[in-house]
XYZ file of C-alpha atoms in Angstrom:
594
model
C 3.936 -0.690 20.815
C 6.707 0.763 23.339
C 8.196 4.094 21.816
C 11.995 5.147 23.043
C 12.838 8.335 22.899
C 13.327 10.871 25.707
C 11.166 8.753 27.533
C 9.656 5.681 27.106
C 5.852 5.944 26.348
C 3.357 3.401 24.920
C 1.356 3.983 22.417
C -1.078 1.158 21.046
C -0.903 -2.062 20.468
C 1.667 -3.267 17.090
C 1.559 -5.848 14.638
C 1.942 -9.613 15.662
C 4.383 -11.868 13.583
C 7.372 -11.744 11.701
C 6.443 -13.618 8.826
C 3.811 -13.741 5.846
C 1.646 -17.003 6.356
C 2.762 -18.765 2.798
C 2.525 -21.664 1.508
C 6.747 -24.021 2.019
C 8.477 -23.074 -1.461
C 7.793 -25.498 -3.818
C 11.030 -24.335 -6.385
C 14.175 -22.162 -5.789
C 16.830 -20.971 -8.222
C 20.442 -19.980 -7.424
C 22.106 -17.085 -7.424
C 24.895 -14.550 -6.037
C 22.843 -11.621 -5.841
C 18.908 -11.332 -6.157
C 17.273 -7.561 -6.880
C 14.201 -7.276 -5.907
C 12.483 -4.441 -7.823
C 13.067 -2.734 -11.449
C 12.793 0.277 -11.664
C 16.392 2.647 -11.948
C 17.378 1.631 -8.822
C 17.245 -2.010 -9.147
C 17.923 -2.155 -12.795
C 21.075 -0.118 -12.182
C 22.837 -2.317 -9.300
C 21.519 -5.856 -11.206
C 23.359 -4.561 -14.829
C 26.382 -3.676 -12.646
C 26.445 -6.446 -10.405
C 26.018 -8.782 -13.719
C 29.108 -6.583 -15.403
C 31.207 -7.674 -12.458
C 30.659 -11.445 -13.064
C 27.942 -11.881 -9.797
C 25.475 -14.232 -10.825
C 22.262 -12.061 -10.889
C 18.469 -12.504 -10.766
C 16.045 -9.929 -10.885
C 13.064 -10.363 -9.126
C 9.674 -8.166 -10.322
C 5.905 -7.153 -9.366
C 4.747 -6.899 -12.666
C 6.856 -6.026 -16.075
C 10.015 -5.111 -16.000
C 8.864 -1.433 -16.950
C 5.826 -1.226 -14.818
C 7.524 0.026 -11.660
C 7.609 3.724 -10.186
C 10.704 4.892 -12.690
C 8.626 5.090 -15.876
C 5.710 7.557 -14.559
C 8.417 9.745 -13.579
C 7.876 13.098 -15.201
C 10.320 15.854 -14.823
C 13.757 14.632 -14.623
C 17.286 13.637 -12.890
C 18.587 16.707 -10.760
C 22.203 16.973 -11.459
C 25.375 19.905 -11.947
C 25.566 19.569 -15.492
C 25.153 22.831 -16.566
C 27.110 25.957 -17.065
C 27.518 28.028 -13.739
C 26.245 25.021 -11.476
C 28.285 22.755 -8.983
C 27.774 20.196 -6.723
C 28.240 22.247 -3.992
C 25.074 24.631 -5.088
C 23.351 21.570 -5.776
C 24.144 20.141 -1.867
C 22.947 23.453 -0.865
C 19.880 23.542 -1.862
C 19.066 19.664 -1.294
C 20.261 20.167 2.156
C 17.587 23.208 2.243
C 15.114 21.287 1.347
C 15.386 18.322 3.580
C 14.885 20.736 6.599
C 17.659 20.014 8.618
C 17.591 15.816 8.902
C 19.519 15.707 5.276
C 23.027 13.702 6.274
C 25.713 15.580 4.506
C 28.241 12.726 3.802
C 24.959 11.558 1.931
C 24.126 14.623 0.059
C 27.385 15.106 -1.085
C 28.224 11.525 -1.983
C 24.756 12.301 -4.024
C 25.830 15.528 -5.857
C 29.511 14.802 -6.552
C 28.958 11.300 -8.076
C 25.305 12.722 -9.973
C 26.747 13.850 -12.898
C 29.157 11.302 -13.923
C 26.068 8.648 -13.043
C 24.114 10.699 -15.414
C 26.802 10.284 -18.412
C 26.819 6.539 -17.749
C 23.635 6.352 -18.038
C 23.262 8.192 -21.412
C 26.791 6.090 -22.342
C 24.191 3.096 -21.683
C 21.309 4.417 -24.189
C 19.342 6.795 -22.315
C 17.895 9.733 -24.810
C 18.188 12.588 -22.807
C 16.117 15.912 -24.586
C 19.453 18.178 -26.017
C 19.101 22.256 -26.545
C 18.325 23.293 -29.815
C 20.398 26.268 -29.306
C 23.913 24.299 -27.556
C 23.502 20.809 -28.426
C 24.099 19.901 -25.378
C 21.436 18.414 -22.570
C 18.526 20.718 -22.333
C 18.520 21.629 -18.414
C 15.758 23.109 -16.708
C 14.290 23.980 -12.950
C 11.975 22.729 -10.840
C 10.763 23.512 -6.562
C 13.588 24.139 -4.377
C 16.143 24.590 -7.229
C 18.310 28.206 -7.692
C 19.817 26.812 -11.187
C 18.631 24.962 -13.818
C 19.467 21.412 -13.360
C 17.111 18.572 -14.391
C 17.509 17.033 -17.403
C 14.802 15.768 -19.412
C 13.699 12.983 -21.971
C 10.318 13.251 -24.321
C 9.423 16.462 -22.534
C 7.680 15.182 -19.939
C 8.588 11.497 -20.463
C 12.149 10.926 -18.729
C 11.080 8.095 -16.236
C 9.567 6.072 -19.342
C 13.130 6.760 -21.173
C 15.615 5.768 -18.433
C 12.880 2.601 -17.975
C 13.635 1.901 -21.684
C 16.795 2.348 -22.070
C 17.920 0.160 -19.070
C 15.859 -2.584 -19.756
C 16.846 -3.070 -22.866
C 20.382 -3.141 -21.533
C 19.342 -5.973 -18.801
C 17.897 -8.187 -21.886
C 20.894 -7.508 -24.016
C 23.018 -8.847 -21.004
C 20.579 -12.053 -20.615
C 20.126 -11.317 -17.050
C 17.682 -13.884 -15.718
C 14.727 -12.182 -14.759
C 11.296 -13.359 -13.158
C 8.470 -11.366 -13.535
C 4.902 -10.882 -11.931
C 6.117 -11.803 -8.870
C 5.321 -10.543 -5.286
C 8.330 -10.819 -3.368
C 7.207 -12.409 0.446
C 9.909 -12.248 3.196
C 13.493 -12.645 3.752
C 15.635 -15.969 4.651
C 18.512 -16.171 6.502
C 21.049 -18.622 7.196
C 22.182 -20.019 10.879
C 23.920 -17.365 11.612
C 21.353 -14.691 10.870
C 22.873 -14.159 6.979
C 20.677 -13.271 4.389
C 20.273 -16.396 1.766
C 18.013 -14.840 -0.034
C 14.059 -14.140 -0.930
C 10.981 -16.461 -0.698
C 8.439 -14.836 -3.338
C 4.479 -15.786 -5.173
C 4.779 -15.444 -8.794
C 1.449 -14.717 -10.107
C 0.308 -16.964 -12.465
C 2.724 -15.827 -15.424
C 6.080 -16.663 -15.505
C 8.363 -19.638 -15.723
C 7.602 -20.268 -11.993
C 3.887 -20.640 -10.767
C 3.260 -20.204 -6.999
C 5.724 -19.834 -4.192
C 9.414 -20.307 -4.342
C 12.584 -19.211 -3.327
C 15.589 -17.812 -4.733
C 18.638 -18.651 -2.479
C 21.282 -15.874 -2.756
C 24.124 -14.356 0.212
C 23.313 -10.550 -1.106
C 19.453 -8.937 -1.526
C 18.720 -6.008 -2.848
C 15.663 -4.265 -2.263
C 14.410 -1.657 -4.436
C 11.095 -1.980 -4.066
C 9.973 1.170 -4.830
C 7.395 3.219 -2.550
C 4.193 2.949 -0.263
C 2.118 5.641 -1.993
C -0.906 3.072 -2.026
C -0.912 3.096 1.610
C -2.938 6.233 0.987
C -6.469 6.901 -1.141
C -5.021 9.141 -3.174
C -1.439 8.693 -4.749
C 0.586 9.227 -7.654
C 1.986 5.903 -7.229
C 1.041 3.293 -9.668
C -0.630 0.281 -8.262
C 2.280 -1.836 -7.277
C 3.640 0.337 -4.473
C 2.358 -0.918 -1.983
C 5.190 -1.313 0.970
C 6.390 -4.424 0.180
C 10.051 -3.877 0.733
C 9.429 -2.248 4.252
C 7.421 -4.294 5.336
C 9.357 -7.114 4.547
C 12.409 -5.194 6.219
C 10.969 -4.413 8.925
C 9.590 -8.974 9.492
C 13.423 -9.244 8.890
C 14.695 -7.190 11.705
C 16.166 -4.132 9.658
C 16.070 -1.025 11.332
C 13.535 1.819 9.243
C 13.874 5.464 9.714
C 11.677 8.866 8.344
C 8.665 7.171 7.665
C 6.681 9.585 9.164
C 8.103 12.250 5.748
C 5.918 11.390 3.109
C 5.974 14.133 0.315
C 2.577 15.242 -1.277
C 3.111 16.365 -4.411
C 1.421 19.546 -4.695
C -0.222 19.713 -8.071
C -1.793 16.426 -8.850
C -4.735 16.931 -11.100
C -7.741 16.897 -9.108
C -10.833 14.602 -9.893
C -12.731 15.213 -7.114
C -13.423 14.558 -3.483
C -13.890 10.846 -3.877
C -11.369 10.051 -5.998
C -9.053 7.181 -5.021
C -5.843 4.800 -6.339
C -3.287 6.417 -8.696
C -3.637 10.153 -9.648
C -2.246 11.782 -12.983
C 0.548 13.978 -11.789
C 1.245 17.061 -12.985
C 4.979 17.488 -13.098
C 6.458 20.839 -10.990
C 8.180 20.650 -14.505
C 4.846 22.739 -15.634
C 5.982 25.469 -12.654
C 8.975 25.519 -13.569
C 8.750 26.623 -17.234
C 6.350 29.166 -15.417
C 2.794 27.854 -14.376
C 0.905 29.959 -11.646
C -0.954 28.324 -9.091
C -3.779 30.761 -8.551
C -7.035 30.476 -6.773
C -11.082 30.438 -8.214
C -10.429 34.285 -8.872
C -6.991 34.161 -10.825
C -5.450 35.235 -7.908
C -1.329 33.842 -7.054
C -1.293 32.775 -3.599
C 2.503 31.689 -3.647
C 3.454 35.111 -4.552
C 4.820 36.136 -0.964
C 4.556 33.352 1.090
C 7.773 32.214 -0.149
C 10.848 33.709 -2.089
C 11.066 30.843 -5.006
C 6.778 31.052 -4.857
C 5.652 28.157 -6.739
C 8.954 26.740 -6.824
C 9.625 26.992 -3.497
C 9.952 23.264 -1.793
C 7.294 20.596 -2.377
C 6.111 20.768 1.262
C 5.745 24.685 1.083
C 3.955 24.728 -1.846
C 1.748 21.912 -0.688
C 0.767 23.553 2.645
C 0.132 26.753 0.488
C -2.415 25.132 -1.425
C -4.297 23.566 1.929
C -3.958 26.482 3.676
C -5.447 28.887 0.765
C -7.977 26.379 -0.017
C -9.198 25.774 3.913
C -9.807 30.011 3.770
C -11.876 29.720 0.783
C -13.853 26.187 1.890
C -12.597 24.516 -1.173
C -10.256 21.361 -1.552
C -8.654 22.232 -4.665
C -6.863 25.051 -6.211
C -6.023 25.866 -10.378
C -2.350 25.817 -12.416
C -2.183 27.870 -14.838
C -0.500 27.482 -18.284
C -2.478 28.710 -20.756
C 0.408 31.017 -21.606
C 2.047 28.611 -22.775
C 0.158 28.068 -25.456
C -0.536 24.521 -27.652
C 2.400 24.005 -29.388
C 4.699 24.090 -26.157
C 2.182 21.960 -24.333
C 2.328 19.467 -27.113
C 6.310 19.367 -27.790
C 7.333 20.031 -23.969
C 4.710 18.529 -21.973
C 2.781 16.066 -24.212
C 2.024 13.162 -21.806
C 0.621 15.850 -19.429
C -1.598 16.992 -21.806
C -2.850 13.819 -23.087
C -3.743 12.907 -18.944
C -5.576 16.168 -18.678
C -7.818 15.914 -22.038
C -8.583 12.484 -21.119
C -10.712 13.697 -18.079
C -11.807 16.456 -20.140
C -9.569 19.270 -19.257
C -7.696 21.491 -21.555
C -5.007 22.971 -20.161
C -4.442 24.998 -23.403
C -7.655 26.637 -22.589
C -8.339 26.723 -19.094
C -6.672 26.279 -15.316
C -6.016 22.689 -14.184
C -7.660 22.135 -10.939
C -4.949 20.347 -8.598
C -4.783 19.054 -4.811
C -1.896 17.430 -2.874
C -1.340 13.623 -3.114
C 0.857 11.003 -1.526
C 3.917 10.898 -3.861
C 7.408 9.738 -2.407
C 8.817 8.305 0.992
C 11.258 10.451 2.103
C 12.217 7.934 4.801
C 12.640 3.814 4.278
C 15.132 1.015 5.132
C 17.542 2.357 7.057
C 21.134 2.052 4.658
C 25.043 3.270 5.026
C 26.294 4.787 1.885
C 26.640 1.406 0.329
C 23.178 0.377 0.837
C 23.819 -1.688 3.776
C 20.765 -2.286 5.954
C 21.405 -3.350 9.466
C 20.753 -7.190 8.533
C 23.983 -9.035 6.792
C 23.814 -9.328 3.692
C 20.579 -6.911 2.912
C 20.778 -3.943 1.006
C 18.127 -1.396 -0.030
C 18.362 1.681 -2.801
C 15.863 3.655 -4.041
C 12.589 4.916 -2.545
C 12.519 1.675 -0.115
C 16.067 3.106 1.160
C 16.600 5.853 3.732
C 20.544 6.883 3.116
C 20.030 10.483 4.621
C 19.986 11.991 1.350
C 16.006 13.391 1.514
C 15.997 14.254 5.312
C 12.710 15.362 6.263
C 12.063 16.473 2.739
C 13.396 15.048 -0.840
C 14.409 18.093 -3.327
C 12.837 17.420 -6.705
C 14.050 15.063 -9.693
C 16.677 13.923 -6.944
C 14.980 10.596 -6.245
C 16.128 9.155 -10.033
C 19.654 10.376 -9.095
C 19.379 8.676 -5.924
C 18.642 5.541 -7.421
C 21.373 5.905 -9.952
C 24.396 6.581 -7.088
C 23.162 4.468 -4.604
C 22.919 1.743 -6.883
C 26.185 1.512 -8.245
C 27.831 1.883 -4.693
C 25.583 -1.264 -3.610
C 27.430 -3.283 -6.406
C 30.442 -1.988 -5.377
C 30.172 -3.581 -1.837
C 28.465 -6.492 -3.269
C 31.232 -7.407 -5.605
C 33.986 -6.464 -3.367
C 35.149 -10.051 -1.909
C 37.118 -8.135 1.267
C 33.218 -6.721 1.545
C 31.173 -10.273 1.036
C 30.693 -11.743 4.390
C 30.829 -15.944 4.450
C 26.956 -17.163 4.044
C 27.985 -20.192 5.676
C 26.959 -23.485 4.902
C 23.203 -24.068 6.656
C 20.526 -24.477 4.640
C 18.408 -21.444 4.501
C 15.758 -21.376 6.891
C 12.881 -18.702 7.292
C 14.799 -15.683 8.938
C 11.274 -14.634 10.096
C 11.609 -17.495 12.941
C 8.276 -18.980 14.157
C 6.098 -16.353 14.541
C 3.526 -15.384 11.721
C 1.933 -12.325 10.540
C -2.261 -12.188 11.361
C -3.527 -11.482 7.638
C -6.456 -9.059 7.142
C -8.900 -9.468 4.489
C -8.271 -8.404 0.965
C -11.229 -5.704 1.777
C -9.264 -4.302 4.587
C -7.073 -2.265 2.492
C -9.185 0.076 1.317
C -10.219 0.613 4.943
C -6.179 0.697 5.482
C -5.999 3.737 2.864
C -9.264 6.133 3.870
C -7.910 5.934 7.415
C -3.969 7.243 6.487
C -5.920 9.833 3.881
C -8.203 11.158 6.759
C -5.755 10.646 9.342
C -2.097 11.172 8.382
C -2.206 13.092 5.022
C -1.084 16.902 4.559
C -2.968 17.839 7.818
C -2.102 15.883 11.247
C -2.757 16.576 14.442
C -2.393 14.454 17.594
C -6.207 13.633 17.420
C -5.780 12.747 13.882
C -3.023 10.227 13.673
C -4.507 8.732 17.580
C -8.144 8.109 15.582
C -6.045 6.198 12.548
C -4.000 4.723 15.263
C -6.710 3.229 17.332
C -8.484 2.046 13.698
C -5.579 -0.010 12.231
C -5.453 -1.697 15.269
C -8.913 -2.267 15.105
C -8.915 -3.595 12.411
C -6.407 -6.191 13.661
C -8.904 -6.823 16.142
C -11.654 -7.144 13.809
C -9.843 -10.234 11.942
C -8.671 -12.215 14.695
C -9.601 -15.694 14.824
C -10.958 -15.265 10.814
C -7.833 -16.368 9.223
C -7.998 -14.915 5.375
C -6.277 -17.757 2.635
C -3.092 -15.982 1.836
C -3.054 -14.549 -1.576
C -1.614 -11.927 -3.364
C -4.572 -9.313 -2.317
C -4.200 -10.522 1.675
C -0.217 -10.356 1.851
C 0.037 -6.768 0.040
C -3.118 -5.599 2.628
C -1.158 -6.845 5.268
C 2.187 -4.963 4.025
C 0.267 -1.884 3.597
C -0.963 -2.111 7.693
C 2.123 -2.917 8.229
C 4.033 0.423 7.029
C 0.780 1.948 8.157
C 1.249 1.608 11.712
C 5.068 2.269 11.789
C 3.869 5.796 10.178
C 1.492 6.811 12.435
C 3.534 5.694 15.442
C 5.980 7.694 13.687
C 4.215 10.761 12.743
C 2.656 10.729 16.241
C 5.683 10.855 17.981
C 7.169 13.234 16.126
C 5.441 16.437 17.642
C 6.870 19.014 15.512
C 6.497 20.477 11.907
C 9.248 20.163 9.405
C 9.529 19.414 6.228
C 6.672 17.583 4.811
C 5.989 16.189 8.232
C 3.113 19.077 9.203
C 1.517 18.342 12.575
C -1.626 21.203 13.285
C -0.814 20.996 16.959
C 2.675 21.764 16.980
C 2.923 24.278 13.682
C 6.540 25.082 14.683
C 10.237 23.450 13.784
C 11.867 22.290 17.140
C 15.375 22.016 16.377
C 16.387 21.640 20.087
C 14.267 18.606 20.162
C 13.817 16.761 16.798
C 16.812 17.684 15.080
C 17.093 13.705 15.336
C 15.826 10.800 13.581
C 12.940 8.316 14.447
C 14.035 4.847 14.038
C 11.718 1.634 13.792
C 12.676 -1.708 14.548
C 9.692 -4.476 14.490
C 10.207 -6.507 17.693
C 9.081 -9.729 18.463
C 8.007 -9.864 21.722
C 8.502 -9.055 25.323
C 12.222 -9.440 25.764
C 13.230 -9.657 22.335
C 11.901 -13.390 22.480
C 10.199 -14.504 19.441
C 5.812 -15.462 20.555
C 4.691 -19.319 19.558
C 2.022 -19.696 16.756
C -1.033 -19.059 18.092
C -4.380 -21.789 16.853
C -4.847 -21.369 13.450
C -1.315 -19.895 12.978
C -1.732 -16.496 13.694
C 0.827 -14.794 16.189
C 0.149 -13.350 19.847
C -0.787 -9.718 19.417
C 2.162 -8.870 22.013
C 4.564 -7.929 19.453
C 6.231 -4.800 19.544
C 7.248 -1.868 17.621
C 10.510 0.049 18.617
C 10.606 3.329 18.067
C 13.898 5.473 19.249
C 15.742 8.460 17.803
C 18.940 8.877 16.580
C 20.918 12.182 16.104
C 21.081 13.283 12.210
C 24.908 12.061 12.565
C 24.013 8.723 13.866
C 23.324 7.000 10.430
C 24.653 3.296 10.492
C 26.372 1.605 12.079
C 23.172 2.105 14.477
C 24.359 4.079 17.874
C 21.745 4.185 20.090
C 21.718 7.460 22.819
C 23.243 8.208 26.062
C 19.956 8.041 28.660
C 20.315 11.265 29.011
C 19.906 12.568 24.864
C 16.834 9.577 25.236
């Protein structure tokens, strides 16, 4: 693994391969555009690529409502209300994000929100109105100065925008395949995307591997979350876009920001897969964090004090809960009394009672989890990646909007704009590159990805928990450094059958060890990046972003199969930095910013 920044450094060994060891496709389908993922994001840019006549197909892990969207809690961030503007919104989304936000991003973001939001209500979504004004009931949340998110079923606004737009994809008849585990990336001769080779999991109108041939991809894959123990992430997100990205050639950037949510309902020490979250909804209609003793922790170590930013509030909890040799600290709500948790916050309170907590009666205990990528395939503000043809929106996507931290409820808006500016470029003919007329052919090249056993990903996830969670330190994120690789080690020459369990593994070490190269190299704190060693923001020197590229090989050159079909371990991962200006096209530094 060769890291470019100032200097070039090495630091450990990378993954070998470009490709998922699969099975040849044994059917394909046709199509102008294929979205991978379906959740806002993808639902969004498939219903408005179908609207503009593209021939559409919508590739999907599970259901088409069984993504990331519908466990979304609070809401969509946008200037709707009275006294708010986009340019208070920017303001305090470019606060958040710590300095890497890019501002042609941010405002793209805030200026098109609100008329996104209308479509999307136009389209069937139920948004919760004011009893007093009729109009959308707004409300606040970390990191906000006005009230801003709107919200459906209380706490249920993920699970209506999921309903509403998929019921809008089936009224459209948009072809649709479902439990399927999208695999790697094909391109054409001239190194044009032609589409997706995927596993559909024994339900479906396809069995087994295929293909779906197509000049335009979109990936909105969702998150990584379950490339930690702990997550709020349901069990799906597990990398796949990245990772498959990243065997493609696309360029990544930020991975090294995951947000912890703050206030995740804590189960105890051992406690592992998907969390119940407990939306900063709850803080914002006036929860208190306090400690064992009642005691408000936030109150002075930050102006907005629970509602400061998710990283703020996060590091408050660790911090307080280090002094007192606890792991855990309390929300309380009782105030609110039962009939506002049961009208306002219902699916909250049905999580909390179910693992015999009443937050009617008594404090929720909470800890940090891994909840959102700030940083993911590296986009223009069309959703471009930095391979023809590829696009990425959503949580998979970095467009510069989050920066080192995402403001909350801005990830469903995110989806929402970036979306419909992907179809945009995708229907646009003067846009539409020529796919040419070469057969696809595995854009991976020859080289193959070592798989790890399906038991290796639990390994993956205790390692980025102990290693590269809230707390990092150079010692830290070396030790889960020199263990993925280990475990690389530990399954050469074993050769797992490829599966379902032993591709996702293998995306999950993938995005793994691109975030601890990142998060190592990075030797700062900012945002929701917090490194022990280095407790201060270095503006002079990482006021820049670190961007991954998956290499193939000494000299560029792609490495022969090795027996049994495994790659060389001489791969390489790229790691350089960019100035926060620099977002595509790609410029790389002068040697003398490097």
């Amino acid at each position: 693994m060769t890291v470019h920044s100032r200097h070039p450094e090495a630091v450990g060994p990378g993954i070998a391969g470009t490709a998922l060891p699969a099975p040849a496709p044994g059917w394909t389908l046709d199509a102008d555009v294929v979205v991978v993922g379906s959740g806002v994001a993808g639902l969004t840019a498939a219903l408005r690529c179908a609207a503009g006549g593209a021939r559409t197909v919508i590739v999907t892990k599970a259901r088409l409502n069984a993504g990331s969207t519908r466990w979304a809690q609070g809401g969509v961030a946008a200037a709707l209300g009275e006294g708010d503007s986009p340019e208070q919104h920017l303001d305090d989304t470019l606060e958040a994000g710590a300095g890497l936000c890019d501002e042609n991003a941010v405002r793209t973001l805030v200026t098109e929100g609100p008329a996104a939001v209308r479509r999307l209500i136009a389209a069937g979504a139920d948004f919760d109105l004011s009893s007093d004004t009729g109009e959308i009931a707004l409300t606040r949340e970390g990191g906000h100065h006005r009230n801003r998110i709107a919200h459906a079923g209380g706490d249920a606004t993920g699970a209506e925008i999921s309903r509403a737009l998929v019921e809008a994809v089936r009224e459209q008849g948009i072809r649709t395949v479902e439990n399927a585990l999208v695999l790697d990336l094909l391109k054409d001769a001239d190194g044009h995307t032609a589409g997706v080779t995927l596993h559909v999991m024994g339900e479906g109108q396809h069995d087994g591997v295929g293909a779906v041939r197509a000049p335009a991809v979109v990936l909105a894959t969702g998150g990584m979350g379950q490339v930690f123990a702990a997550t709020t992430n349901p069990a799906v997100s597990t990398g796949d876009g990245v990772a498959l990205a990243l065997r493609a050639g696309a360029e990544v950037s930020d991975l090294e920001f995951v947000q912890f949510h703050p206030t995740v309902l804590y189960l105890g020490p051992d406690a592992e897969g998907q969390q119940p979250l407990i939306s900063e909804a709850v803080r914002g209609e006036g929860a208190r964090l306090v400690d064992a003793d009642g005691l408000r922790f936030m109150q002075g170590a930050h102006p907005l004090a629970e509602l400061a930013p998710r990283d703020i509030v996060a590091k408050g909890i660790m911090r307080h809960a280090a002094r007192q040799g606890t792991d855990h600290m309390y929300l309380d709500a009782r105030h609110f009394g039962a009939a506002m948790w049961e009208t306002r916050f219902p699916t909250i309170l049905a999580a909390c009672r179910a693992h015999g907590i009443d937050p009617v009666t008594q404090p929720v205990p909470v800890a940090p989890a891994a909840h959102y990528a700030s940083g993911g395939i590296r986009t223009d503000l069309h959703g471009r990646t930095t391979v023809p043809g590829l696009y990425a929106c959503g949580e998979a996507a970095c467009t510069g909007v989050h920066g080192a931290n995402r403001l909350a409820s801005n990830s469903l808006l995110e989806g929402l704009v970036f979306a419909e500016r992907i179809a945009e470029a995708v229907l646009d003919p003067a846009a539409a590159p020529d796919a040419g007329s070469a057969a696809p052919a595995d854009g991976a090249g020859s080289a193959r990805a070592a798989l790890l056993p399906a038991s290796a990903r639990t390994r993956v996830q205790r390692v980025m928990s102990e290693g590269a969670g809230v707390l990092r330190s150079a010692a830290s994120l070396a030790r889960a450094a020199e263990q993925l690789a280990a475990l690389s080690g530990a399954a050469a020459g074993k050769h797992p059958e490829p599966g379902v369990d032993t591709w996702e593994t293998a995306n999950l070490h993938l995005v793994a060890q691109v975030l601890v190269a990142a998060a190592l190299r990075r030797e700062e704190t900012r945002g929701c990046h917090w490194r022990e060693d280095f407790p201060d923001r270095d503006d002079e020197t990482w006021s820049r972003h670190l961007v991954v590229r998956l290499g193939t090989g000494p000299g560029g050159a792609a490495q022969p199969d090795s027996p049994g079909g495994a790659a060389r371990p001489d791969a390489r991962f790229t790691l350089r930095t960019t100035r926060t200006t620099a977002f595509p096209p790609v410029v790389a530094l002068p040697k003398e910013q490097q």
